[in-house]
mmCIF file of C-alpha atoms in Angstrom:
data_model
loop_
_atom_site.group_PDB
_atom_site.id
_atom_site.type_symbol
_atom_site.label_atom_id
_atom_site.label_comp_id
_atom_site.label_asym_id
_atom_site.label_seq_id
_atom_site.Cartn_x
_atom_site.Cartn_y
_atom_site.Cartn_z
ATOM 1 C CA UNK A 1 6.538 -6.214 -16.156
ATOM 2 C CA UNK A 2 7.240 -8.800 -13.465
ATOM 3 C CA UNK A 3 4.526 -11.263 -12.370
ATOM 4 C CA UNK A 4 4.760 -12.986 -8.986
ATOM 5 C CA UNK A 5 2.813 -15.512 -6.955
ATOM 6 C CA UNK A 6 2.209 -14.760 -3.270
ATOM 7 C CA UNK A 7 1.381 -18.044 -1.550
ATOM 8 C CA UNK A 8 -0.837 -18.594 1.491
ATOM 9 C CA UNK A 9 0.390 -20.396 4.613
ATOM 10 C CA UNK A 10 -0.773 -22.644 7.394
ATOM 11 C CA UNK A 11 0.740 -22.895 10.859
ATOM 12 C CA UNK A 12 1.383 -26.565 11.513
ATOM 13 C CA UNK A 13 2.335 -25.699 15.068
ATOM 14 C CA UNK A 14 1.637 -22.380 16.762
ATOM 15 C CA UNK A 15 2.713 -21.896 20.383
ATOM 16 C CA UNK A 16 2.621 -18.858 22.627
ATOM 17 C CA UNK A 17 5.507 -19.016 25.086
ATOM 18 C CA UNK A 18 4.696 -15.907 27.103
ATOM 19 C CA UNK A 19 4.155 -12.147 27.121
ATOM 20 C CA UNK A 20 7.104 -9.915 26.278
ATOM 21 C CA UNK A 21 8.085 -6.617 27.865
ATOM 22 C CA UNK A 22 7.337 -4.810 24.585
ATOM 23 C CA UNK A 23 3.710 -5.966 24.672
ATOM 24 C CA UNK A 24 4.089 -8.625 21.988
ATOM 25 C CA UNK A 25 3.842 -12.348 22.662
ATOM 26 C CA UNK A 26 6.808 -14.683 22.307
ATOM 27 C CA UNK A 27 5.872 -17.426 19.859
ATOM 28 C CA UNK A 28 7.255 -20.562 18.282
ATOM 29 C CA UNK A 29 5.653 -21.790 15.075
ATOM 30 C CA UNK A 30 6.265 -24.228 12.246
ATOM 31 C CA UNK A 31 4.905 -22.523 9.137
ATOM 32 C CA UNK A 32 4.278 -23.888 5.659
ATOM 33 C CA UNK A 33 3.453 -22.221 2.344
ATOM 34 C CA UNK A 34 0.635 -23.815 0.330
ATOM 35 C CA UNK A 35 -0.498 -23.555 -3.286
ATOM 36 C CA UNK A 36 -3.331 -21.034 -2.878
ATOM 37 C CA UNK A 37 -1.891 -17.743 -4.110
ATOM 38 C CA UNK A 38 -2.463 -14.107 -5.019
ATOM 39 C CA UNK A 39 -0.913 -12.765 -8.238
ATOM 40 C CA UNK A 40 1.061 -9.506 -8.222
ATOM 41 C CA UNK A 41 2.387 -7.526 -11.157
ATOM 42 C CA UNK A 42 5.196 -5.001 -10.865
ATOM 43 C CA UNK A 43 5.890 -2.444 -13.595
ATOM 44 C CA UNK A 44 8.621 0.237 -13.414
ATOM 45 C CA UNK A 45 7.375 3.785 -12.858
ATOM 46 C CA UNK A 46 8.537 7.122 -11.479
ATOM 47 C CA UNK A 47 6.503 6.798 -8.255
ATOM 48 C CA UNK A 48 4.889 4.055 -6.199
ATOM 49 C CA UNK A 49 1.290 3.527 -7.243
ATOM 50 C CA UNK A 50 -1.338 0.812 -6.837
ATOM 51 C CA UNK A 51 -3.629 0.027 -9.759
ATOM 52 C CA UNK A 52 -6.070 -1.805 -7.488
ATOM 53 C CA UNK A 53 -7.974 -0.889 -4.339
ATOM 54 C CA UNK A 54 -9.357 -2.783 -1.383
ATOM 55 C CA UNK A 55 -12.642 -1.667 0.234
ATOM 56 C CA UNK A 56 -12.132 0.779 3.096
ATOM 57 C CA UNK A 57 -8.343 0.776 2.791
ATOM 58 C CA UNK A 58 -6.570 3.850 1.354
ATOM 59 C CA UNK A 59 -3.513 3.088 -0.775
ATOM 60 C CA UNK A 60 -0.999 4.521 1.695
ATOM 61 C CA UNK A 61 -2.326 2.170 4.407
ATOM 62 C CA UNK A 62 -2.090 -0.944 2.212
ATOM 63 C CA UNK A 63 0.746 -3.254 3.316
ATOM 64 C CA UNK A 64 1.718 -3.730 -0.338
ATOM 65 C CA UNK A 65 2.278 0.024 -0.722
ATOM 66 C CA UNK A 66 4.102 0.116 2.620
ATOM 67 C CA UNK A 67 6.436 -2.684 1.481
ATOM 68 C CA UNK A 68 7.468 -0.814 -1.649
ATOM 69 C CA UNK A 69 7.876 2.436 0.286
ATOM 70 C CA UNK A 70 9.989 0.764 2.999
ATOM 71 C CA UNK A 71 12.303 -0.836 0.437
ATOM 72 C CA UNK A 72 12.710 2.471 -1.377
ATOM 73 C CA UNK A 73 13.507 4.324 1.845
ATOM 74 C CA UNK A 74 16.035 1.741 3.085
ATOM 75 C CA UNK A 75 17.906 1.524 -0.220
ATOM 76 C CA UNK A 76 17.522 5.104 -1.440
ATOM 77 C CA UNK A 77 16.234 3.883 -4.804
ATOM 78 C CA UNK A 78 15.028 6.815 -6.886
ATOM 79 C CA UNK A 79 12.301 5.239 -8.995
ATOM 80 C CA UNK A 80 8.922 3.694 -8.323
ATOM 81 C CA UNK A 81 6.557 0.931 -9.391
ATOM 82 C CA UNK A 82 2.960 0.326 -10.400
ATOM 83 C CA UNK A 83 1.638 -2.661 -8.450
ATOM 84 C CA UNK A 84 -1.264 -4.808 -9.569
ATOM 85 C CA UNK A 85 -2.939 -7.458 -7.433
ATOM 86 C CA UNK A 86 -5.286 -10.336 -8.222
ATOM 87 C CA UNK A 87 -6.657 -11.415 -4.849
ATOM 88 C CA UNK A 88 -7.384 -15.139 -4.442
ATOM 89 C CA UNK A 89 -6.431 -15.729 -0.795
ATOM 90 C CA UNK A 90 -9.437 -14.898 1.397
ATOM 91 C CA UNK A 91 -8.856 -11.789 3.488
ATOM 92 C CA UNK A 92 -8.891 -12.028 7.278
ATOM 93 C CA UNK A 93 -8.795 -15.806 7.084
ATOM 94 C CA UNK A 94 -5.585 -16.628 8.968
ATOM 95 C CA UNK A 95 -3.784 -17.619 5.747
ATOM 96 C CA UNK A 96 -1.406 -14.646 5.711
ATOM 97 C CA UNK A 97 -2.475 -13.166 2.373
ATOM 98 C CA UNK A 98 -1.542 -9.554 3.114
ATOM 99 C CA UNK A 99 1.830 -10.487 4.590
ATOM 100 C CA UNK A 100 2.555 -12.772 1.647
ATOM 101 C CA UNK A 101 1.697 -9.978 -0.800
ATOM 102 C CA UNK A 102 4.095 -7.642 1.020
ATOM 103 C CA UNK A 103 6.892 -10.212 0.962
ATOM 104 C CA UNK A 104 6.327 -10.839 -2.754
ATOM 105 C CA UNK A 105 6.664 -7.099 -3.384
ATOM 106 C CA UNK A 106 9.966 -7.045 -1.478
ATOM 107 C CA UNK A 107 11.315 -10.025 -3.404
ATOM 108 C CA UNK A 108 10.030 -8.752 -6.736
ATOM 109 C CA UNK A 109 11.289 -5.199 -6.379
ATOM 110 C CA UNK A 110 14.658 -6.530 -5.279
ATOM 111 C CA UNK A 111 14.846 -8.039 -8.778
ATOM 112 C CA UNK A 112 13.078 -5.269 -10.701
ATOM 113 C CA UNK A 113 15.136 -2.506 -9.117
ATOM 114 C CA UNK A 114 18.326 -4.651 -9.237
ATOM 115 C CA UNK A 115 19.047 -4.023 -5.554
ATOM 116 C CA UNK A 116 20.819 -7.344 -4.904
ATOM 117 C CA UNK A 117 19.704 -7.552 -1.274
ATOM 118 C CA UNK A 118 19.906 -10.932 0.441
ATOM 119 C CA UNK A 119 16.887 -12.780 1.791
ATOM 120 C CA UNK A 120 18.125 -11.938 5.272
ATOM 121 C CA UNK A 121 18.144 -8.214 4.476
ATOM 122 C CA UNK A 122 14.669 -8.396 2.940
ATOM 123 C CA UNK A 123 13.402 -10.248 6.016
ATOM 124 C CA UNK A 124 14.660 -7.462 8.292
ATOM 125 C CA UNK A 125 12.741 -4.903 6.236
ATOM 126 C CA UNK A 126 9.704 -7.208 6.267
ATOM 127 C CA UNK A 127 9.763 -7.450 10.061
ATOM 128 C CA UNK A 128 8.901 -3.765 10.215
ATOM 129 C CA UNK A 129 5.766 -4.409 8.161
ATOM 130 C CA UNK A 130 4.296 -7.389 10.030
ATOM 131 C CA UNK A 131 5.268 -10.413 12.073
ATOM 132 C CA UNK A 132 4.551 -12.930 9.285
ATOM 133 C CA UNK A 133 6.296 -11.043 6.478
ATOM 134 C CA UNK A 134 9.816 -12.409 7.227
ATOM 135 C CA UNK A 135 8.489 -15.969 6.930
ATOM 136 C CA UNK A 136 7.000 -15.230 3.525
ATOM 137 C CA UNK A 137 10.316 -13.763 2.331
ATOM 138 C CA UNK A 138 11.671 -17.310 2.741
ATOM 139 C CA UNK A 139 8.612 -19.536 2.269
ATOM 140 C CA UNK A 140 8.618 -23.318 2.247
ATOM 141 C CA UNK A 141 8.849 -24.906 5.686
ATOM 142 C CA UNK A 142 10.250 -22.673 8.451
ATOM 143 C CA UNK A 143 10.493 -22.249 12.195
ATOM 144 C CA UNK A 144 9.411 -18.761 13.275
ATOM 145 C CA UNK A 145 10.341 -17.445 16.722
ATOM 146 C CA UNK A 146 10.357 -14.199 18.682
ATOM 147 C CA UNK A 147 7.204 -12.363 17.583
ATOM 148 C CA UNK A 148 7.593 -14.206 14.257
ATOM 149 C CA UNK A 149 10.494 -12.187 12.866
ATOM 150 C CA UNK A 150 13.234 -14.752 13.643
ATOM 151 C CA UNK A 151 12.958 -17.292 10.828
ATOM 152 C CA UNK A 152 14.915 -20.530 10.443
ATOM 153 C CA UNK A 153 14.396 -22.241 7.077
ATOM 154 C CA UNK A 154 13.911 -25.999 7.398
ATOM 155 C CA UNK A 155 14.078 -28.794 4.860
ATOM 156 C CA UNK A 156 10.982 -28.607 2.675
ATOM 157 C CA UNK A 157 8.206 -31.114 3.250
ATOM 158 C CA UNK A 158 7.727 -33.921 0.814
ATOM 159 C CA UNK A 159 4.556 -33.243 -1.168
ATOM 160 C CA UNK A 160 1.659 -32.966 1.252
ATOM 161 C CA UNK A 161 -2.003 -32.146 0.666
ATOM 162 C CA UNK A 162 -4.132 -29.757 2.690
ATOM 163 C CA UNK A 163 -7.876 -29.288 2.602
ATOM 164 C CA UNK A 164 -8.959 -25.820 3.739
ATOM 165 C CA UNK A 165 -12.444 -24.956 4.969
ATOM 166 C CA UNK A 166 -13.529 -21.337 5.247
ATOM 167 C CA UNK A 167 -16.405 -21.021 7.730
ATOM 168 C CA UNK A 168 -19.135 -18.536 6.917
ATOM 169 C CA UNK A 169 -18.526 -16.463 10.050
ATOM 170 C CA UNK A 170 -18.292 -12.735 10.660
ATOM 171 C CA UNK A 171 -14.711 -11.739 11.463
ATOM 172 C CA UNK A 172 -13.776 -8.474 13.163
ATOM 173 C CA UNK A 173 -10.802 -6.389 12.042
ATOM 174 C CA UNK A 174 -9.229 -6.872 15.480
ATOM 175 C CA UNK A 175 -9.497 -10.657 15.352
ATOM 176 C CA UNK A 176 -5.845 -11.481 16.076
ATOM 177 C CA UNK A 177 -5.614 -9.025 18.971
ATOM 178 C CA UNK A 178 -8.797 -10.533 20.429
ATOM 179 C CA UNK A 179 -7.336 -14.044 20.244
ATOM 180 C CA UNK A 180 -4.132 -12.953 21.957
ATOM 181 C CA UNK A 181 -6.166 -11.274 24.721
ATOM 182 C CA UNK A 182 -8.020 -14.538 25.279
ATOM 183 C CA UNK A 183 -4.782 -16.523 25.608
ATOM 184 C CA UNK A 184 -3.877 -16.806 29.298
ATOM 185 C CA UNK A 185 -0.677 -17.967 31.030
ATOM 186 C CA UNK A 186 -2.224 -21.413 31.453
ATOM 187 C CA UNK A 187 -2.187 -21.743 27.655
ATOM 188 C CA UNK A 188 1.554 -21.015 27.343
ATOM 189 C CA UNK A 189 3.834 -23.819 26.201
ATOM 190 C CA UNK A 190 7.612 -24.232 26.090
ATOM 191 C CA UNK A 191 8.363 -24.493 22.375
ATOM 192 C CA UNK A 192 8.853 -28.241 22.612
ATOM 193 C CA UNK A 193 5.900 -28.904 20.286
ATOM 194 C CA UNK A 194 7.540 -26.904 17.496
ATOM 195 C CA UNK A 195 10.880 -28.560 18.201
ATOM 196 C CA UNK A 196 9.238 -31.988 18.040
ATOM 197 C CA UNK A 197 7.674 -31.400 14.629
ATOM 198 C CA UNK A 198 10.929 -29.906 13.367
ATOM 199 C CA UNK A 199 12.777 -33.059 14.406
ATOM 200 C CA UNK A 200 10.206 -35.300 12.706
ATOM 201 C CA UNK A 201 10.419 -33.365 9.454
ATOM 202 C CA UNK A 202 14.216 -33.141 9.419
ATOM 203 C CA UNK A 203 14.583 -36.872 10.089
ATOM 204 C CA UNK A 204 11.855 -37.721 7.547
ATOM 205 C CA UNK A 205 9.923 -39.618 10.210
ATOM 206 C CA UNK A 206 6.240 -40.202 9.479
ATOM 207 C CA UNK A 207 4.097 -37.775 11.398
ATOM 208 C CA UNK A 208 1.504 -39.253 13.728
ATOM 209 C CA UNK A 209 -1.933 -37.712 14.420
ATOM 210 C CA UNK A 210 -1.949 -35.343 17.359
ATOM 211 C CA UNK A 211 1.387 -33.684 16.623
ATOM 212 C CA UNK A 212 -0.085 -30.527 15.058
ATOM 213 C CA UNK A 213 -1.061 -27.769 17.476
ATOM 214 C CA UNK A 214 -2.454 -24.234 17.534
ATOM 215 C CA UNK A 215 -2.923 -22.472 20.865
ATOM 216 C CA UNK A 216 -5.685 -20.298 19.399
ATOM 217 C CA UNK A 217 -7.894 -23.392 19.118
ATOM 218 C CA UNK A 218 -8.255 -23.270 22.901
ATOM 219 C CA UNK A 219 -9.860 -19.830 22.730
ATOM 220 C CA UNK A 220 -11.329 -19.778 19.201
ATOM 221 C CA UNK A 221 -14.974 -20.250 20.298
ATOM 222 C CA UNK A 222 -14.717 -16.942 22.168
ATOM 223 C CA UNK A 223 -13.537 -15.143 19.028
ATOM 224 C CA UNK A 224 -15.533 -17.115 16.450
ATOM 225 C CA UNK A 225 -18.899 -18.147 17.903
ATOM 226 C CA UNK A 226 -20.244 -21.049 15.882
ATOM 227 C CA UNK A 227 -16.872 -22.351 14.682
ATOM 228 C CA UNK A 228 -17.512 -25.634 16.480
ATOM 229 C CA UNK A 229 -20.183 -26.755 14.019
ATOM 230 C CA UNK A 230 -17.738 -26.317 11.130
ATOM 231 C CA UNK A 231 -15.127 -28.401 12.936
ATOM 232 C CA UNK A 232 -17.719 -31.130 13.457
ATOM 233 C CA UNK A 233 -18.772 -31.032 9.788
ATOM 234 C CA UNK A 234 -15.143 -31.213 8.661
ATOM 235 C CA UNK A 235 -14.641 -34.340 10.754
ATOM 236 C CA UNK A 236 -17.948 -35.794 9.564
ATOM 237 C CA UNK A 237 -16.821 -35.720 5.921
ATOM 238 C CA UNK A 238 -13.623 -37.587 6.736
ATOM 239 C CA UNK A 239 -10.966 -35.193 8.054
ATOM 240 C CA UNK A 240 -8.753 -37.207 10.423
ATOM 241 C CA UNK A 241 -7.829 -34.087 12.411
ATOM 242 C CA UNK A 242 -8.933 -30.459 12.122
ATOM 243 C CA UNK A 243 -6.880 -27.412 13.059
ATOM 244 C CA UNK A 244 -7.162 -23.656 12.915
ATOM 245 C CA UNK A 245 -5.030 -22.041 10.197
ATOM 246 C CA UNK A 246 -3.063 -19.339 12.003
ATOM 247 C CA UNK A 247 -5.494 -16.881 13.582
ATOM 248 C CA UNK A 248 -8.400 -18.412 11.650
ATOM 249 C CA UNK A 249 -11.219 -18.778 11.129
ATOM 250 C CA UNK A 250 -10.102 -20.987 8.209
ATOM 251 C CA UNK A 251 -9.677 -24.622 9.251
ATOM 252 C CA UNK A 252 -7.427 -27.229 7.667
ATOM 253 C CA UNK A 253 -6.588 -30.901 7.646
ATOM 254 C CA UNK A 254 -3.188 -32.238 6.520
ATOM 255 C CA UNK A 255 -2.910 -35.454 4.503
ATOM 256 C CA UNK A 256 -0.297 -37.550 2.713
ATOM 257 C CA UNK A 257 -2.866 -39.210 0.432
ATOM 258 C CA UNK A 258 -4.078 -37.160 -2.548
ATOM 259 C CA UNK A 259 -7.160 -39.318 -3.126
ATOM 260 C CA UNK A 260 -8.264 -38.983 0.494
ATOM 261 C CA UNK A 261 -7.717 -35.216 0.378
ATOM 262 C CA UNK A 262 -9.681 -34.916 -2.872
ATOM 263 C CA UNK A 263 -12.570 -36.887 -1.380
ATOM 264 C CA UNK A 264 -12.807 -34.694 1.708
ATOM 265 C CA UNK A 265 -12.630 -31.562 -0.446
ATOM 266 C CA UNK A 266 -15.413 -32.853 -2.714
ATOM 267 C CA UNK A 267 -17.577 -33.715 0.296
ATOM 268 C CA UNK A 268 -17.227 -30.203 1.682
ATOM 269 C CA UNK A 269 -18.147 -28.649 -1.648
ATOM 270 C CA UNK A 270 -21.148 -30.967 -1.904
ATOM 271 C CA UNK A 271 -22.479 -29.587 1.376
ATOM 272 C CA UNK A 272 -22.182 -26.024 0.061
ATOM 273 C CA UNK A 273 -19.110 -25.065 2.090
ATOM 274 C CA UNK A 274 -16.203 -22.986 0.778
ATOM 275 C CA UNK A 275 -13.194 -25.265 0.493
ATOM 276 C CA UNK A 276 -9.781 -25.345 -1.183
ATOM 277 C CA UNK A 277 -7.566 -28.328 -2.051
ATOM 278 C CA UNK A 278 -3.900 -27.298 -1.959
ATOM 279 C CA UNK A 279 -0.440 -28.798 -1.703
ATOM 280 C CA UNK A 280 2.710 -27.817 0.134
ATOM 281 C CA UNK A 281 4.948 -25.355 -1.733
ATOM 282 C CA UNK A 282 8.719 -25.513 -1.360
ATOM 283 C CA UNK A 283 11.195 -22.666 -1.121
ATOM 284 C CA UNK A 284 12.634 -23.149 -4.610
ATOM 285 C CA UNK A 285 9.208 -22.598 -6.180
ATOM 286 C CA UNK A 286 8.947 -19.238 -4.432
ATOM 287 C CA UNK A 287 12.304 -17.893 -5.523
ATOM 288 C CA UNK A 288 14.009 -14.824 -4.092
#
């Protein structure tokens, strides 16, 4: 049996550059894996089977099942796998849990089935499953472009702390599509914000407040009524800046000081809010 961690992510920068002819949006994003993770187990079998279930989601529609099936079809592998999942990343939170689980299955089965595919080959298969899956095949710190499928690994961050806040808000299944519909041409940017953060990280220059960005923050109140009060509370307990994690509604603040991060996390918990204290996770920790 093989046991794997599937890490969550935050988008440090998320830009929409425009609408594509295929209906998708062109994006540029600096993405980072963090130490909140699901646990997957993979055990050889004759067929693909899940030994867990998610409410309202049949096995064949689960992205984890789809990942195993896609890898089997592409490679012609004759066997199967029994997949177990311990879910710790909140679902529908903007942290990429489902995509990370799918990428972990691709990486794990590549080892279990001794397929010897490269990360690049796994990322191509992952792109057919979801826009974030190629990023999670790599992990660490990456630039994602196109609809998210073009991934450029960057030098990993030095250890950084993140405090996550999960608002108690109802989230629809079509959340991401709703956010994209709310984004208008006036919200489009050029990709320079992602390029700027990339340059800072690669040159090991200290990041200044105001350099993180997520276009969905401009339209989030329309998708998540009431999110504003959680942003205000986050700032009230000491967060120097608050940003939406991906498509949200989870919020995060990024800090270099562990004590400061721990204090903010404790303050959120003391007010009865759901919060997580996590660190950046590098590519080597993820493995292939």
